[in-house]
Amino acid sequence: MRQLPILIPLAALLLCLLPACEVENCPPNALSFACFTLKDGNGKNVSFSTPLTVVGIETAGGTTVCDTLINQESGASRLSLPLSYADETRFVLRYSETEADTVTVRHRNIPHFLNIDCGTMMFHEVTHVSTTRHAIDSIVLTNPNIDNYEKENFKIYFPPVSAE
């Protein structure tokens, strides 16, 4: 009986020093982004010389939330943008104070459970995409599955710039 008070703290100390069974194996890129490449009418990459601003708009439960995702970026030829947890996400691409286009992406959200330590990631499956046509000529869905691997999901085509 006298050894019991000594054995309990010793056993507790040994348990603390043993490694846990589960190793935290969370991916370094736990967020999923929709990737847009900007192309001209000939399929060549476009990069804006003027600053481009992208605002994300989410409407859920009658409330509209706007968030600036890219602010005044010059030379953009590829955009990586997050989708909302609602079933529709809108992006306003503002080229100048007076010129902008709105891209609307409808999607199905797919929770992806990794483990207790990492939690749940949200993947998306795009069901429809549309755009206004102020500066954008068209938009093409190239891969409807948006996950945490960075790959092209959309091509945004702009009219070819005429040589003057």
CSV table of N, CA and C in Angstrom, one decimal:
chain,number,residue,atom,x,y,z
A,1,MET,N,0.8,-1.2,0.0
A,1,MET,CA,0.0,0.0,0.0
A,1,MET,C,0.9,1.3,0.0
A,2,ARG,N,2.0,1.2,0.6
A,2,ARG,CA,2.9,2.4,0.7
A,2,ARG,C,3.4,2.7,-0.7
A,3,GLN,N,3.5,1.8,-1.6
A,3,GLN,CA,4.0,2.0,-3.0
A,3,GLN,C,3.0,2.7,-3.9
A,4,LEU,N,1.7,2.6,-3.6
A,4,LEU,CA,0.7,3.1,-4.4
A,4,LEU,C,0.8,4.6,-4.6
A,5,PRO,N,1.0,5.4,-3.6
A,5,PRO,CA,1.2,6.9,-3.8
A,5,PRO,C,2.4,7.2,-4.7
A,6,ILE,N,3.4,6.4,-4.8
A,6,ILE,CA,4.5,6.6,-5.6
A,6,ILE,C,4.3,6.2,-7.0
A,7,LEU,N,3.6,5.1,-7.2
A,7,LEU,CA,3.3,4.5,-8.5
A,7,LEU,C,2.3,5.3,-9.3
A,8,ILE,N,1.4,5.9,-8.7
A,8,ILE,CA,0.4,6.7,-9.5
A,8,ILE,C,1.0,7.9,-10.2
A,9,PRO,N,1.8,8.8,-9.5
A,9,PRO,CA,2.4,9.9,-10.3
A,9,PRO,C,3.4,9.4,-11.3
A,10,LEU,N,4.1,8.3,-11.0
A,10,LEU,CA,5.1,7.7,-12.0
A,10,LEU,C,4.4,7.2,-13.2
A,11,ALA,N,3.2,6.5,-13.0
A,11,ALA,CA,2.5,6.1,-14.2
A,11,ALA,C,1.9,7.2,-15.0
A,12,ALA,N,1.5,8.3,-14.3
A,12,ALA,CA,1.0,9.5,-15.0
A,12,ALA,C,2.1,10.1,-15.8
A,13,LEU,N,3.3,10.2,-15.3
A,13,LEU,CA,4.4,10.8,-16.0
A,13,LEU,C,4.8,9.9,-17.2
A,14,LEU,N,4.8,8.6,-17.1
A,14,LEU,CA,5.1,7.8,-18.2
A,14,LEU,C,4.0,7.9,-19.4
A,15,LEU,N,2.7,8.1,-19.0
A,15,LEU,CA,1.7,8.2,-20.0
A,15,LEU,C,1.9,9.6,-20.7
A,16,CYS,N,2.3,10.6,-20.0
A,16,CYS,CA,2.5,11.9,-20.7
A,16,CYS,C,3.7,11.8,-21.7
A,17,LEU,N,4.7,11.0,-21.4
A,17,LEU,CA,5.8,10.9,-22.3
A,17,LEU,C,5.6,10.0,-23.5
A,18,LEU,N,4.6,9.2,-23.5
A,18,LEU,CA,4.4,8.3,-24.6
A,18,LEU,C,3.8,9.1,-25.8
A,19,PRO,N,4.2,8.8,-27.0
A,19,PRO,CA,3.6,9.5,-28.2
A,19,PRO,C,2.1,9.1,-28.4
A,20,ALA,N,1.4,10.1,-28.9
A,20,ALA,CA,0.0,9.8,-29.2
A,20,ALA,C,-0.1,8.9,-30.4
A,21,CYS,N,-1.2,8.1,-30.5
A,21,CYS,CA,-1.4,7.2,-31.6
A,21,CYS,C,-1.6,7.9,-33.0
A,22,GLU,N,-2.3,9.0,-32.9
A,22,GLU,CA,-2.7,9.7,-34.2
A,22,GLU,C,-1.7,10.8,-34.4
A,23,VAL,N,-1.2,10.9,-35.7
A,23,VAL,CA,-0.2,11.9,-36.1
A,23,VAL,C,-1.0,12.9,-36.8
A,24,GLU,N,-0.8,14.2,-36.5
A,24,GLU,CA,-1.5,15.3,-37.2
A,24,GLU,C,-0.9,15.3,-38.6
A,25,ASN,N,-1.8,15.0,-39.6
A,25,ASN,CA,-1.4,15.0,-41.0
A,25,ASN,C,-2.2,15.9,-41.8
A,26,CYS,N,-2.4,17.1,-41.4
A,26,CYS,CA,-3.2,18.1,-42.2
A,26,CYS,C,-2.5,18.6,-43.4
A,27,PRO,N,-3.2,18.7,-44.5
A,27,PRO,CA,-2.6,19.3,-45.7
A,27,PRO,C,-2.2,20.7,-45.5
A,28,PRO,N,-1.1,21.2,-46.1
A,28,PRO,CA,-0.7,22.6,-45.9
A,28,PRO,C,-1.6,23.6,-46.6
A,29,ASN,N,-2.3,23.1,-47.6
A,29,ASN,CA,-3.3,24.0,-48.3
A,29,ASN,C,-4.7,23.5,-48.0
A,30,ALA,N,-5.3,23.9,-46.9
A,30,ALA,CA,-6.6,23.4,-46.5
A,30,ALA,C,-7.7,24.2,-47.0
A,31,LEU,N,-7.4,25.2,-47.9
A,31,LEU,CA,-8.5,26.0,-48.4
A,31,LEU,C,-8.6,25.7,-49.9
A,32,SER,N,-9.9,25.8,-50.4
A,32,SER,CA,-10.1,25.6,-51.9
A,32,SER,C,-10.4,26.9,-52.5
A,33,PHE,N,-9.7,27.1,-53.7
A,33,PHE,CA,-9.9,28.3,-54.4
A,33,PHE,C,-10.3,28.0,-55.9
A,34,ALA,N,-11.2,28.8,-56.5
A,34,ALA,CA,-11.5,28.7,-57.9
A,34,ALA,C,-10.4,29.5,-58.6
A,35,CYS,N,-9.9,28.8,-59.7
A,35,CYS,CA,-8.8,29.5,-60.4
A,35,CYS,C,-9.3,29.9,-61.8
A,36,PHE,N,-9.1,31.2,-62.1
A,36,PHE,CA,-9.6,31.8,-63.4
A,36,PHE,C,-8.3,32.2,-64.1
A,37,THR,N,-8.2,31.8,-65.4
A,37,THR,CA,-7.1,32.3,-66.2
A,37,THR,C,-7.8,33.3,-67.2
A,38,LEU,N,-7.0,34.4,-67.5
A,38,LEU,CA,-7.5,35.4,-68.3
A,38,LEU,C,-6.9,35.3,-69.7
A,39,LYS,N,-7.7,35.2,-70.7
A,39,LYS,CA,-7.2,34.9,-72.1
A,39,LYS,C,-7.8,36.0,-73.1
A,40,ASP,N,-7.1,36.2,-74.2
A,40,ASP,CA,-7.6,37.0,-75.2
A,40,ASP,C,-8.4,36.1,-76.2
A,41,GLY,N,-9.0,36.7,-77.2
A,41,GLY,CA,-9.8,36.0,-78.2
A,41,GLY,C,-9.0,34.9,-79.0
A,42,ASN,N,-7.6,35.1,-79.0
A,42,ASN,CA,-6.8,34.1,-79.6
A,42,ASN,C,-6.3,33.0,-78.7
A,43,GLY,N,-6.7,33.0,-77.4
A,43,GLY,CA,-6.3,32.0,-76.5
A,43,GLY,C,-5.0,32.3,-75.7
A,44,LYS,N,-4.4,33.5,-76.0
A,44,LYS,CA,-3.2,33.8,-75.3
A,44,LYS,C,-3.5,34.5,-73.9
A,45,ASN,N,-2.6,34.3,-73.0
A,45,ASN,CA,-2.8,34.9,-71.7
A,45,ASN,C,-2.9,36.4,-71.7
A,46,VAL,N,-3.8,37.0,-71.0
A,46,VAL,CA,-3.9,38.4,-70.9
A,46,VAL,C,-3.5,38.9,-69.5
A,47,SER,N,-2.7,39.9,-69.4
A,47,SER,CA,-2.4,40.5,-68.1
A,47,SER,C,-2.7,42.0,-68.2
A,48,PHE,N,-3.4,42.5,-67.2
A,48,PHE,CA,-3.9,43.9,-67.2
A,48,PHE,C,-2.8,44.8,-66.8
A,49,SER,N,-2.6,45.9,-67.6
A,49,SER,CA,-1.6,46.9,-67.3
A,49,SER,C,-2.2,47.9,-66.3
A,50,THR,N,-3.6,48.0,-66.3
A,50,THR,CA,-4.2,48.9,-65.4
A,50,THR,C,-4.6,48.0,-64.2
A,51,PRO,N,-4.7,48.6,-63.0
A,51,PRO,CA,-5.0,47.8,-61.8
A,51,PRO,C,-6.4,47.2,-61.8
A,52,LEU,N,-6.5,46.0,-61.4
A,52,LEU,CA,-7.7,45.2,-61.4
A,52,LEU,C,-8.1,45.0,-59.9
A,53,THR,N,-9.4,45.2,-59.6
A,53,THR,CA,-9.9,45.0,-58.3
A,53,THR,C,-11.0,43.9,-58.4
A,54,VAL,N,-11.1,43.0,-57.5
A,54,VAL,CA,-12.1,41.9,-57.5
A,54,VAL,C,-12.8,42.0,-56.1
A,55,VAL,N,-14.1,42.1,-56.2
A,55,VAL,CA,-15.0,42.1,-55.0
A,55,VAL,C,-15.8,40.9,-55.0
A,56,GLY,N,-15.8,40.1,-53.9
A,56,GLY,CA,-16.7,39.0,-53.8
A,56,GLY,C,-18.0,39.4,-53.1
A,57,ILE,N,-19.2,38.9,-53.6
A,57,ILE,CA,-20.5,39.2,-53.1
A,57,ILE,C,-21.2,38.0,-52.8
A,58,GLU,N,-21.7,37.9,-51.5
A,58,GLU,CA,-22.4,36.7,-51.1
A,58,GLU,C,-23.8,37.2,-50.5
A,59,THR,N,-24.9,36.6,-50.9
A,59,THR,CA,-26.2,36.9,-50.4
A,59,THR,C,-26.7,35.6,-49.8
A,60,ALA,N,-27.0,35.7,-48.5
A,60,ALA,CA,-27.5,34.6,-47.7
A,60,ALA,C,-28.5,35.1,-46.7
A,61,GLY,N,-29.7,34.5,-46.7
A,61,GLY,CA,-30.7,34.9,-45.7
A,61,GLY,C,-31.1,36.3,-45.8
A,62,GLY,N,-31.1,36.9,-47.0
A,62,GLY,CA,-31.5,38.3,-47.2
A,62,GLY,C,-30.4,39.3,-46.9
A,63,THR,N,-29.3,38.8,-46.5
A,63,THR,CA,-28.2,39.8,-46.2
A,63,THR,C,-27.1,39.6,-47.2
A,64,THR,N,-26.6,40.8,-47.7
A,64,THR,CA,-25.6,40.8,-48.7
A,64,THR,C,-24.3,41.2,-48.1
A,65,VAL,N,-23.2,40.5,-48.3
A,65,VAL,CA,-21.9,40.8,-47.8
A,65,VAL,C,-20.9,41.0,-49.0
A,66,CYS,N,-20.2,42.1,-49.0
A,66,CYS,CA,-19.2,42.4,-50.0
A,66,CYS,C,-17.8,42.4,-49.3
A,67,ASP,N,-16.9,41.8,-50.0
A,67,ASP,CA,-15.5,41.7,-49.5
A,67,ASP,C,-14.5,41.9,-50.7
A,68,THR,N,-13.6,42.8,-50.5
A,68,THR,CA,-12.6,43.0,-51.5
A,68,THR,C,-11.5,41.9,-51.4
A,69,LEU,N,-11.4,41.1,-52.5
A,69,LEU,CA,-10.5,40.0,-52.5
A,69,LEU,C,-9.2,40.3,-53.1
A,70,ILE,N,-9.2,41.1,-54.2
A,70,ILE,CA,-8.0,41.6,-54.8
A,70,ILE,C,-8.1,43.1,-55.0
A,71,ASN,N,-7.2,43.8,-54.5
A,71,ASN,CA,-7.3,45.3,-54.5
A,71,ASN,C,-6.2,45.9,-55.4
A,72,GLN,N,-6.5,46.4,-56.5
A,72,GLN,CA,-5.6,47.2,-57.4
A,72,GLN,C,-4.4,46.4,-57.8
A,73,GLU,N,-4.6,45.2,-58.3
A,73,GLU,CA,-3.4,44.4,-58.7
A,73,GLU,C,-3.2,44.6,-60.2
A,74,SER,N,-1.9,45.0,-60.5
A,74,SER,CA,-1.5,45.1,-61.9
A,74,SER,C,-0.8,43.9,-62.4
A,75,GLY,N,-1.0,43.6,-63.7
A,75,GLY,CA,-0.3,42.4,-64.3
A,75,GLY,C,-1.0,41.1,-64.0
A,76,ALA,N,-2.2,41.1,-63.5
A,76,ALA,CA,-2.9,39.8,-63.2
A,76,ALA,C,-3.2,39.1,-64.5
A,77,SER,N,-2.9,37.8,-64.5
A,77,SER,CA,-3.3,37.0,-65.7
A,77,SER,C,-4.0,35.7,-65.2
A,78,ARG,N,-4.0,35.6,-63.8
A,78,ARG,CA,-4.6,34.4,-63.2
A,78,ARG,C,-5.2,34.9,-61.9
A,79,LEU,N,-6.4,34.4,-61.6
A,79,LEU,CA,-7.0,34.8,-60.3
A,79,LEU,C,-7.4,33.6,-59.5
A,80,SER,N,-7.0,33.5,-58.3
A,80,SER,CA,-7.4,32.4,-57.4
A,80,SER,C,-8.4,33.0,-56.3
A,81,LEU,N,-9.7,32.6,-56.4
A,81,LEU,CA,-10.7,33.3,-55.6
A,81,LEU,C,-11.5,32.2,-54.8
A,82,PRO,N,-11.8,32.5,-53.5
A,82,PRO,CA,-12.6,31.6,-52.7
A,82,PRO,C,-14.1,31.7,-53.1
A,83,LEU,N,-14.8,30.5,-52.9
A,83,LEU,CA,-16.2,30.5,-53.1
A,83,LEU,C,-16.9,30.6,-51.7
A,84,SER,N,-18.1,31.1,-51.7
A,84,SER,CA,-18.8,31.2,-50.4
A,84,SER,C,-19.4,29.8,-50.1
A,85,TYR,N,-19.9,29.7,-48.8
A,85,TYR,CA,-20.6,28.5,-48.4
A,85,TYR,C,-22.0,28.5,-48.8
A,86,ALA,N,-22.5,29.6,-49.4
A,86,ALA,CA,-23.9,29.7,-50.0
A,86,ALA,C,-23.8,28.9,-51.3
A,87,ASP,N,-24.9,28.8,-52.0
A,87,ASP,CA,-24.8,28.0,-53.3
A,87,ASP,C,-24.5,28.9,-54.5
A,88,GLU,N,-24.3,30.2,-54.2
A,88,GLU,CA,-24.0,31.1,-55.3
A,88,GLU,C,-23.0,32.1,-54.9
A,89,THR,N,-22.0,32.4,-55.7
A,89,THR,CA,-21.0,33.4,-55.4
A,89,THR,C,-20.9,34.3,-56.6
A,90,ARG,N,-20.8,35.6,-56.3
A,90,ARG,CA,-20.6,36.6,-57.4
A,90,ARG,C,-19.3,37.3,-57.2
A,91,PHE,N,-18.6,37.6,-58.3
A,91,PHE,CA,-17.4,38.3,-58.2
A,91,PHE,C,-17.6,39.5,-59.2
A,92,VAL,N,-17.2,40.7,-58.7
A,92,VAL,CA,-17.2,41.9,-59.5
A,92,VAL,C,-15.8,42.2,-59.9
A,93,LEU,N,-15.5,42.1,-61.2
A,93,LEU,CA,-14.1,42.5,-61.7
A,93,LEU,C,-14.2,43.9,-62.1
A,94,ARG,N,-13.5,44.8,-61.4
A,94,ARG,CA,-13.6,46.2,-61.7
A,94,ARG,C,-12.2,46.6,-62.4
A,95,TYR,N,-12.4,47.0,-63.6
A,95,TYR,CA,-11.2,47.4,-64.4
A,95,TYR,C,-10.9,48.9,-64.3
A,96,SER,N,-11.9,49.7,-64.0
A,96,SER,CA,-11.7,51.1,-63.8
A,96,SER,C,-12.9,51.6,-62.9
A,97,GLU,N,-12.9,52.9,-62.7
A,97,GLU,CA,-14.0,53.5,-61.9
A,97,GLU,C,-15.4,53.3,-62.6
A,98,THR,N,-15.4,53.2,-63.9
A,98,THR,CA,-16.6,53.1,-64.7
A,98,THR,C,-16.9,51.8,-65.4
A,99,GLU,N,-15.9,50.9,-65.4
A,99,GLU,CA,-16.0,49.7,-66.2
A,99,GLU,C,-15.8,48.5,-65.2
A,100,ALA,N,-16.8,47.5,-65.3
A,100,ALA,CA,-16.8,46.3,-64.4
A,100,ALA,C,-17.6,45.2,-65.0
A,101,ASP,N,-17.3,44.0,-64.7
A,101,ASP,CA,-18.1,42.8,-65.1
A,101,ASP,C,-18.4,42.1,-63.8
A,102,THR,N,-19.5,41.3,-63.8
A,102,THR,CA,-19.9,40.5,-62.7
A,102,THR,C,-19.9,39.0,-63.2
A,103,VAL,N,-19.2,38.2,-62.5
A,103,VAL,CA,-19.1,36.7,-62.8
A,103,VAL,C,-19.9,36.0,-61.7
A,104,THR,N,-20.9,35.2,-62.1
A,104,THR,CA,-21.8,34.5,-61.1
A,104,THR,C,-21.5,33.0,-61.3
A,105,VAL,N,-21.1,32.4,-60.1
A,105,VAL,CA,-20.8,31.0,-60.1
A,105,VAL,C,-21.8,30.3,-59.2
A,106,ARG,N,-22.6,29.4,-59.7
A,106,ARG,CA,-23.5,28.5,-58.9
A,106,ARG,C,-22.7,27.2,-58.6
A,107,HIS,N,-22.8,26.8,-57.4
A,107,HIS,CA,-22.1,25.6,-57.0
A,107,HIS,C,-22.7,24.8,-55.9
A,108,ARG,N,-22.3,23.5,-55.8
A,108,ARG,CA,-22.8,22.7,-54.7
A,108,ARG,C,-21.6,22.5,-53.8
A,109,ASN,N,-21.8,22.7,-52.5
A,109,ASN,CA,-20.7,22.6,-51.5
A,109,ASN,C,-20.6,21.2,-51.0
A,110,ILE,N,-19.4,20.7,-50.9
A,110,ILE,CA,-19.2,19.3,-50.6
A,110,ILE,C,-18.2,19.3,-49.4
A,111,PRO,N,-18.7,19.1,-48.1
A,111,PRO,CA,-17.8,19.0,-47.0
A,111,PRO,C,-16.9,17.8,-47.1
A,112,HIS,N,-15.7,18.0,-46.8
A,112,HIS,CA,-14.7,16.9,-46.9
A,112,HIS,C,-14.0,16.8,-45.5
A,113,PHE,N,-14.4,15.8,-44.8
A,113,PHE,CA,-13.8,15.6,-43.5
A,113,PHE,C,-12.5,14.8,-43.6
A,114,LEU,N,-11.5,15.4,-43.0
A,114,LEU,CA,-10.2,14.7,-43.0
A,114,LEU,C,-10.0,13.9,-41.7
A,115,ASN,N,-9.9,14.5,-40.6
A,115,ASN,CA,-9.9,13.9,-39.3
A,115,ASN,C,-10.2,14.9,-38.2
A,116,ILE,N,-10.2,14.5,-36.9
A,116,ILE,CA,-10.6,15.4,-35.9
A,116,ILE,C,-9.6,16.5,-35.7
A,117,ASP,N,-8.3,16.3,-35.9
A,117,ASP,CA,-7.3,17.4,-35.7
A,117,ASP,C,-7.4,18.4,-36.8
A,118,CYS,N,-7.7,18.0,-38.1
A,118,CYS,CA,-7.7,18.9,-39.2
A,118,CYS,C,-9.1,19.5,-39.4
A,119,GLY,N,-10.1,18.9,-39.0
A,119,GLY,CA,-11.5,19.4,-39.2
A,119,GLY,C,-12.0,19.1,-40.6
A,120,THR,N,-12.9,20.0,-41.1
A,120,THR,CA,-13.6,19.8,-42.4
A,120,THR,C,-13.1,20.8,-43.4
A,121,MET,N,-12.8,20.4,-44.6
A,121,MET,CA,-12.5,21.3,-45.7
A,121,MET,C,-13.8,21.4,-46.5
A,122,MET,N,-14.0,22.5,-47.3
A,122,MET,CA,-15.1,22.6,-48.1
A,122,MET,C,-14.6,22.6,-49.6
A,123,PHE,N,-15.1,21.5,-50.3
A,123,PHE,CA,-14.9,21.5,-51.7
A,123,PHE,C,-16.2,22.0,-52.4
A,124,HIS,N,-16.1,22.2,-53.7
A,124,HIS,CA,-17.2,22.7,-54.5
A,124,HIS,C,-17.3,22.1,-55.8
A,125,GLU,N,-18.5,21.9,-56.3
A,125,GLU,CA,-18.8,21.4,-57.7
A,125,GLU,C,-19.6,22.5,-58.4
A,126,VAL,N,-19.0,23.1,-59.4
A,126,VAL,CA,-19.7,24.2,-60.1
A,126,VAL,C,-20.8,23.6,-61.0
A,127,THR,N,-22.0,24.2,-60.9
A,127,THR,CA,-23.1,23.7,-61.7
A,127,THR,C,-23.5,24.7,-62.8
A,128,HIS,N,-23.1,25.9,-62.7
A,128,HIS,CA,-23.4,26.9,-63.7
A,128,HIS,C,-22.5,28.2,-63.5
A,129,VAL,N,-22.1,28.8,-64.6
A,129,VAL,CA,-21.3,30.0,-64.5
A,129,VAL,C,-21.9,31.0,-65.6
A,130,SER,N,-21.9,32.2,-65.3
A,130,SER,CA,-22.4,33.3,-66.2
A,130,SER,C,-21.6,34.6,-65.9
A,131,THR,N,-21.7,35.5,-66.9
A,131,THR,CA,-21.0,36.7,-66.7
A,131,THR,C,-21.7,37.8,-67.5
A,132,THR,N,-21.5,39.1,-67.1
A,132,THR,CA,-21.9,40.2,-67.9
A,132,THR,C,-20.9,40.4,-68.9
A,133,ARG,N,-21.2,41.2,-69.9
A,133,ARG,CA,-20.3,41.3,-71.1
A,133,ARG,C,-19.9,42.7,-71.4
A,134,HIS,N,-19.4,43.4,-70.4
A,134,HIS,CA,-18.9,44.8,-70.6
A,134,HIS,C,-17.5,44.7,-71.2
A,135,ALA,N,-16.6,44.0,-70.6
A,135,ALA,CA,-15.3,43.9,-71.1
A,135,ALA,C,-15.0,42.4,-71.4
A,136,ILE,N,-15.7,41.5,-70.7
A,136,ILE,CA,-15.5,40.0,-70.9
A,136,ILE,C,-16.3,39.6,-72.2
A,137,ASP,N,-15.7,38.8,-73.0
A,137,ASP,CA,-16.3,38.3,-74.2
A,137,ASP,C,-17.1,37.0,-73.8
A,138,SER,N,-16.5,36.1,-73.1
A,138,SER,CA,-17.1,34.9,-72.7
A,138,SER,C,-16.4,34.2,-71.5
A,139,ILE,N,-17.0,33.2,-70.9
A,139,ILE,CA,-16.4,32.5,-69.8
A,139,ILE,C,-16.6,31.0,-70.1
A,140,VAL,N,-15.6,30.2,-69.9
A,140,VAL,CA,-15.7,28.7,-70.1
A,140,VAL,C,-15.3,28.0,-68.8
A,141,LEU,N,-16.2,27.0,-68.4
A,141,LEU,CA,-15.9,26.2,-67.3
A,141,LEU,C,-15.0,25.0,-67.8
A,142,THR,N,-13.8,25.0,-67.3
A,142,THR,CA,-12.8,23.9,-67.8
A,142,THR,C,-12.7,22.7,-66.8
A,143,ASN,N,-13.0,23.0,-65.5
A,143,ASN,CA,-13.0,21.9,-64.5
A,143,ASN,C,-14.0,22.3,-63.4
A,144,PRO,N,-15.1,21.5,-63.3
A,144,PRO,CA,-16.2,21.9,-62.3
A,144,PRO,C,-15.8,21.6,-60.9
A,145,ASN,N,-14.8,20.8,-60.7
A,145,ASN,CA,-14.4,20.3,-59.3
A,145,ASN,C,-13.4,21.3,-58.7
A,146,ILE,N,-13.7,22.0,-57.6
A,146,ILE,CA,-12.8,22.9,-57.0
A,146,ILE,C,-12.5,22.3,-55.6
A,147,ASP,N,-11.2,22.0,-55.4
A,147,ASP,CA,-10.7,21.4,-54.2
A,147,ASP,C,-9.4,22.2,-53.8
A,148,ASN,N,-8.6,21.6,-52.9
A,148,ASN,CA,-7.4,22.3,-52.4
A,148,ASN,C,-6.2,22.1,-53.3
A,149,TYR,N,-6.4,21.5,-54.5
A,149,TYR,CA,-5.3,21.5,-55.5
A,149,TYR,C,-5.5,22.6,-56.5
A,150,GLU,N,-4.5,23.4,-56.6
A,150,GLU,CA,-4.6,24.6,-57.5
A,150,GLU,C,-4.6,24.2,-59.0
A,151,LYS,N,-5.7,24.3,-59.6
A,151,LYS,CA,-5.8,24.0,-61.1
A,151,LYS,C,-6.8,24.9,-61.7
A,152,GLU,N,-6.7,25.0,-63.0
A,152,GLU,CA,-7.6,25.9,-63.7
A,152,GLU,C,-9.0,25.4,-63.7
A,153,ASN,N,-9.9,26.3,-63.3
A,153,ASN,CA,-11.4,25.9,-63.3
A,153,ASN,C,-12.1,26.7,-64.4
A,154,PHE,N,-11.7,27.9,-64.7
A,154,PHE,CA,-12.4,28.8,-65.6
A,154,PHE,C,-11.4,29.5,-66.5
A,155,LYS,N,-11.9,29.7,-67.8
A,155,LYS,CA,-11.1,30.6,-68.7
A,155,LYS,C,-12.0,31.8,-69.0
A,156,ILE,N,-11.5,33.0,-68.7
A,156,ILE,CA,-12.3,34.2,-69.0
A,156,ILE,C,-11.6,34.8,-70.3
A,157,TYR,N,-12.5,34.9,-71.3
A,157,TYR,CA,-12.0,35.4,-72.6
A,157,TYR,C,-12.4,36.9,-72.8
A,158,PHE,N,-11.4,37.7,-73.2
A,158,PHE,CA,-11.6,39.1,-73.5
A,158,PHE,C,-11.4,39.3,-75.0
A,159,PRO,N,-12.1,40.2,-75.6
A,159,PRO,CA,-11.9,40.5,-77.1
A,159,PRO,C,-10.5,40.8,-77.4
A,160,PRO,N,-10.0,40.4,-78.6
A,160,PRO,CA,-8.6,40.8,-78.9
A,160,PRO,C,-8.5,42.3,-79.0
A,161,VAL,N,-7.4,42.8,-78.6
A,161,VAL,CA,-7.1,44.2,-78.7
A,161,VAL,C,-6.6,44.5,-80.1
A,162,SER,N,-7.2,45.4,-80.7
A,162,SER,CA,-6.9,45.8,-82.1
A,162,SER,C,-5.6,46.6,-82.1
A,163,ALA,N,-4.7,46.2,-83.0
A,163,ALA,CA,-3.4,47.0,-83.2
A,163,ALA,C,-3.7,48.3,-83.9
A,164,GLU,N,-3.3,49.4,-83.3
A,164,GLU,CA,-3.5,50.7,-83.9
A,164,GLU,C,-2.2,51.3,-84.2
